[in-house]
Amino acid sequence: MSEAAIRAALAQSNPEVPTGDLETMADTIVIVYNAIAELPSATRRQLTREKNQLRRRLMEIAIGHPPSSVPIESGRVTHSRGTGLGKSISIEEGRQRLLDYASPRPLESWAGPVAGAGEIEASLGIPRSTLSKWQQRKAVVGLLRGERKLAYPLEQFVDGRPLEGIADVLRLAPDARSGWLWLRQAHGALDDRAPLELLKAGRKADVVNVAERDFA
């Protein structure tokens, strides 16, 4: 897999993670993948049987300790003691760090322009009853705003109707939020273009094929 494809897959599963962190992780995965791919098949099979020791070796390298001289052999158990959890912090500081990390984001910051059923009826001429039926049949994306109200991303409508292919993606995605995030993010398997962009260009088959692979 290319670095772009790995980065796109990571972004899809971790939408809140900064782009820089995703790029670093993708670089690391490519390095490890290429290194393991050059090993003989027998060695690769050995690694899969010794996952805990492989993980320990990688952690030792990452934190600057030389790897242990204990050979990796099937059936051997190695006992070790870690360095602990580090310095304790106060409850107040912990709460503040949590608030800094989990700060709320407005819906539009990741979903793009959205509107309620009333606004869509007034601007696009789609009756509320029709919009509700489409949403119930998973033909359009409806995102919760608050506890009960639904907001509909405007990018999914063309000429007063849902963009062809939206329903196919929603049928495969675990929920509307995941499906819409996937549609709007650049994908390495689609020439680093967003699936939504390709649906607008009439490339429904390409998008659905990749969605079937990603959500399988």
Tab-separated table of C-alpha atoms in Angstrom:
chain	number	residue	atom	x	y	z
A	1	MET	CA	0.000	0.000	0.000
A	2	SER	CA	1.161	3.535	-0.682
A	3	GLU	CA	1.737	6.035	2.099
A	4	ALA	CA	-1.235	8.047	0.802
A	5	ALA	CA	-3.534	5.003	1.013
A	6	ILE	CA	-2.409	4.231	4.560
A	7	ARG	CA	-2.831	7.864	5.577
A	8	ALA	CA	-6.344	7.922	4.113
A	9	ALA	CA	-7.274	4.736	5.978
A	10	LEU	CA	-5.936	6.170	9.244
A	11	ALA	CA	-7.791	9.459	8.697
A	12	GLN	CA	-11.037	7.602	8.089
A	13	SER	CA	-10.777	5.735	11.404
A	14	ASN	CA	-9.333	8.674	13.367
A	15	PRO	CA	-11.018	11.874	12.137
A	16	GLU	CA	-9.999	13.859	15.233
A	17	VAL	CA	-6.251	13.149	14.937
A	18	PRO	CA	-4.147	16.048	13.521
A	19	THR	CA	-2.901	15.599	9.972
A	20	GLY	CA	0.737	15.786	11.063
A	21	ASP	CA	0.317	12.857	13.453
A	22	LEU	CA	-1.383	10.796	10.748
A	23	GLU	CA	1.461	11.486	8.318
A	24	THR	CA	4.034	10.392	10.910
A	25	MET	CA	2.118	7.191	11.618
A	26	ALA	CA	1.762	6.447	7.901
A	27	ASP	CA	5.523	6.948	7.400
A	28	THR	CA	6.238	4.552	10.269
A	29	ILE	CA	3.861	1.888	8.949
A	30	VAL	CA	5.471	2.043	5.483
A	31	ILE	CA	8.967	1.625	6.981
A	32	VAL	CA	7.947	-1.379	9.087
A	33	TYR	CA	5.957	-2.912	6.232
A	34	ASN	CA	8.847	-2.640	3.779
A	35	ALA	CA	11.282	-4.114	6.304
A	36	ILE	CA	9.057	-7.116	7.058
A	37	ALA	CA	8.267	-7.657	3.372
A	38	GLU	CA	11.972	-8.276	2.681
A	39	LEU	CA	12.160	-11.106	5.237
A	40	PRO	CA	11.866	-14.770	4.223
A	41	SER	CA	8.388	-16.255	4.493
A	42	ALA	CA	9.423	-18.534	7.358
A	43	THR	CA	10.709	-15.558	9.367
A	44	ARG	CA	7.490	-13.616	8.780
A	45	ARG	CA	5.454	-16.564	10.032
A	46	GLN	CA	7.691	-16.726	13.098
A	47	LEU	CA	7.000	-13.053	13.812
A	48	THR	CA	3.249	-13.601	13.774
A	49	ARG	CA	3.675	-16.296	16.429
A	50	GLU	CA	5.716	-13.961	18.630
A	51	LYS	CA	3.622	-10.784	18.512
A	52	ASN	CA	4.316	-9.772	22.127
A	53	GLN	CA	8.083	-10.032	21.703
A	54	LEU	CA	7.943	-8.155	18.396
A	55	ARG	CA	5.961	-5.369	20.050
A	56	ARG	CA	8.478	-5.244	22.923
A	57	ARG	CA	11.415	-5.003	20.516
A	58	LEU	CA	9.763	-2.131	18.643
A	59	MET	CA	9.043	-0.302	21.908
A	60	GLU	CA	12.675	-0.759	23.023
A	61	ILE	CA	13.907	0.748	19.781
A	62	ALA	CA	11.427	3.628	19.983
A	63	ILE	CA	12.446	4.690	23.507
A	64	GLY	CA	16.166	4.313	22.842
A	65	HIS	CA	16.990	1.080	24.676
A	66	PRO	CA	19.076	-1.558	22.880
A	67	PRO	CA	17.100	-4.664	21.912
A	68	SER	CA	17.303	-7.622	24.244
A	69	SER	CA	19.716	-10.391	23.265
A	70	VAL	CA	17.086	-13.058	23.996
A	71	PRO	CA	16.402	-14.910	20.700
A	72	ILE	CA	12.856	-14.967	19.360
A	73	GLU	CA	11.845	-18.573	19.614
A	74	SER	CA	8.391	-20.070	19.557
A	75	GLY	CA	7.143	-21.129	22.998
A	76	ARG	CA	9.560	-18.989	25.049
A	77	VAL	CA	8.049	-16.554	27.571
A	78	THR	CA	9.958	-13.450	28.580
A	79	HIS	CA	9.080	-11.614	31.796
A	80	SER	CA	9.982	-7.947	32.000
A	81	ARG	CA	9.199	-4.896	34.093
A	82	GLY	CA	8.260	-1.581	32.513
A	83	THR	CA	9.281	1.889	33.596
A	84	GLY	CA	5.918	2.715	35.186
A	85	LEU	CA	3.290	5.296	34.402
A	86	GLY	CA	5.439	8.354	35.019
A	87	LYS	CA	4.837	11.318	37.288
A	88	SER	CA	1.354	11.659	38.759
A	89	ILE	CA	-0.695	14.775	38.069
A	90	SER	CA	-3.516	16.356	40.045
A	91	ILE	CA	-7.182	15.733	39.269
A	92	GLU	CA	-7.566	19.380	38.256
A	93	GLU	CA	-4.696	19.202	35.786
A	94	GLY	CA	-6.006	15.915	34.426
A	95	ARG	CA	-9.447	17.401	33.848
A	96	GLN	CA	-7.956	20.430	32.116
A	97	ARG	CA	-5.886	18.226	29.795
A	98	LEU	CA	-8.973	16.217	28.968
A	99	LEU	CA	-10.941	19.373	28.185
A	100	ASP	CA	-8.114	20.656	25.979
A	101	TYR	CA	-8.038	17.374	24.051
A	102	ALA	CA	-11.791	16.777	23.794
A	103	SER	CA	-12.930	20.311	23.008
A	104	PRO	CA	-16.258	20.306	21.133
A	105	ARG	CA	-16.288	21.036	17.416
A	106	PRO	CA	-19.187	22.480	15.460
A	107	LEU	CA	-20.857	20.089	13.023
A	108	GLU	CA	-19.932	22.230	10.024
A	109	SER	CA	-16.198	21.969	10.851
A	110	TRP	CA	-16.091	18.383	9.553
A	111	ALA	CA	-19.417	17.847	7.740
A	112	GLY	CA	-19.411	20.981	5.584
A	113	PRO	CA	-22.510	23.165	5.077
A	114	VAL	CA	-25.637	21.626	6.600
A	115	ALA	CA	-29.300	22.647	6.896
A	116	GLY	CA	-32.428	21.513	8.672
A	117	ALA	CA	-35.493	20.080	6.964
A	118	GLY	CA	-37.262	23.451	6.922
A	119	GLU	CA	-34.321	25.248	5.347
A	120	ILE	CA	-33.939	22.550	2.696
A	121	GLU	CA	-37.624	22.711	1.821
A	122	ALA	CA	-37.404	26.490	1.424
A	123	SER	CA	-34.147	26.573	-0.546
A	124	LEU	CA	-34.196	23.330	-2.557
A	125	GLY	CA	-37.916	22.668	-2.780
A	126	ILE	CA	-37.686	19.209	-1.200
A	127	PRO	CA	-40.770	18.576	0.994
A	128	ARG	CA	-40.069	17.582	4.575
A	129	SER	CA	-42.024	14.356	4.168
A	130	THR	CA	-39.898	13.356	1.162
A	131	LEU	CA	-36.676	14.204	2.974
A	132	SER	CA	-37.785	12.126	5.960
A	133	LYS	CA	-38.551	9.123	3.740
A	134	TRP	CA	-35.158	9.401	2.043
A	135	GLN	CA	-33.425	9.525	5.394
A	136	GLN	CA	-35.330	6.506	6.719
A	137	ARG	CA	-34.424	4.522	3.596
A	138	LYS	CA	-30.757	5.614	3.959
A	139	ALA	CA	-30.892	7.439	0.666
A	140	VAL	CA	-29.542	10.654	2.227
A	141	VAL	CA	-27.225	11.494	5.112
A	142	GLY	CA	-28.917	12.893	8.194
A	143	LEU	CA	-26.609	13.910	11.068
A	144	LEU	CA	-27.744	14.486	14.620
A	145	ARG	CA	-27.458	18.058	15.808
A	146	GLY	CA	-28.121	17.989	19.514
A	147	GLU	CA	-30.223	15.134	20.862
A	148	ARG	CA	-33.001	14.839	18.285
A	149	LYS	CA	-32.747	17.279	15.403
A	150	LEU	CA	-31.257	16.150	12.112
A	151	ALA	CA	-29.066	18.300	9.899
A	152	TYR	CA	-28.525	17.362	6.257
A	153	PRO	CA	-25.220	18.067	4.457
A	154	LEU	CA	-26.011	20.217	1.434
A	155	GLU	CA	-23.226	18.750	-0.724
A	156	GLN	CA	-25.182	15.513	-1.139
A	157	PHE	CA	-27.978	17.162	-3.150
A	158	VAL	CA	-27.899	17.862	-6.892
A	159	ASP	CA	-30.903	19.364	-8.669
A	160	GLY	CA	-33.140	18.750	-5.661
A	161	ARG	CA	-32.294	15.052	-5.373
A	162	PRO	CA	-29.714	12.933	-3.516
A	163	LEU	CA	-26.486	12.446	-5.426
A	164	GLU	CA	-26.431	9.025	-7.094
A	165	GLY	CA	-24.203	6.677	-5.097
A	166	ILE	CA	-24.922	8.156	-1.662
A	167	ALA	CA	-27.389	5.363	-0.870
A	168	ASP	CA	-24.868	2.699	-1.933
A	169	VAL	CA	-22.243	4.046	0.475
A	170	LEU	CA	-24.745	4.387	3.335
A	171	ARG	CA	-25.806	0.782	2.779
A	172	LEU	CA	-22.210	-0.289	3.447
A	173	ALA	CA	-21.165	2.179	6.157
A	174	PRO	CA	-21.847	1.371	9.833
A	175	ASP	CA	-23.669	4.685	10.332
A	176	ALA	CA	-24.414	7.974	8.595
A	177	ARG	CA	-21.578	9.861	10.325
A	178	SER	CA	-18.934	7.324	9.279
A	179	GLY	CA	-20.305	7.246	5.752
A	180	TRP	CA	-20.236	11.013	5.359
A	181	LEU	CA	-16.731	11.327	6.812
A	182	TRP	CA	-15.557	8.692	4.339
A	183	LEU	CA	-17.245	10.469	1.425
A	184	ARG	CA	-15.584	13.811	2.157
A	185	GLN	CA	-12.004	12.688	2.807
A	186	ALA	CA	-9.386	12.181	0.119
A	187	HIS	CA	-8.781	8.494	-0.569
A	188	GLY	CA	-5.525	6.987	-1.784
A	189	ALA	CA	-7.338	4.352	-3.842
A	190	LEU	CA	-9.200	7.109	-5.689
A	191	ASP	CA	-6.204	9.156	-6.838
A	192	ASP	CA	-6.219	11.077	-3.539
A	193	ARG	CA	-9.612	12.539	-4.390
A	194	ALA	CA	-12.658	12.526	-2.149
A	195	PRO	CA	-15.284	9.885	-3.011
A	196	LEU	CA	-17.929	12.626	-2.973
A	197	GLU	CA	-16.033	14.477	-5.689
A	198	LEU	CA	-15.981	11.368	-7.871
A	199	LEU	CA	-19.699	10.763	-7.373
A	200	LYS	CA	-20.325	14.251	-8.715
A	201	ALA	CA	-18.168	13.333	-11.716
A	202	GLY	CA	-20.303	10.253	-12.402
A	203	ARG	CA	-17.773	7.671	-11.206
A	204	LYS	CA	-20.208	5.816	-8.957
A	205	ALA	CA	-18.832	2.346	-9.740
A	206	ASP	CA	-15.288	3.317	-8.666
A	207	VAL	CA	-16.541	4.764	-5.379
A	208	VAL	CA	-18.778	1.813	-4.549
A	209	ASN	CA	-15.985	-0.683	-5.267
A	210	VAL	CA	-13.659	1.056	-2.810
A	211	ALA	CA	-16.442	1.442	-0.237
A	212	GLU	CA	-17.149	-2.282	-0.385
A	213	ARG	CA	-13.492	-2.974	0.335
A	214	ASP	CA	-13.206	-0.412	3.159
A	215	PHE	CA	-16.439	-1.264	4.973
A	216	ALA	CA	-16.372	-5.035	4.443
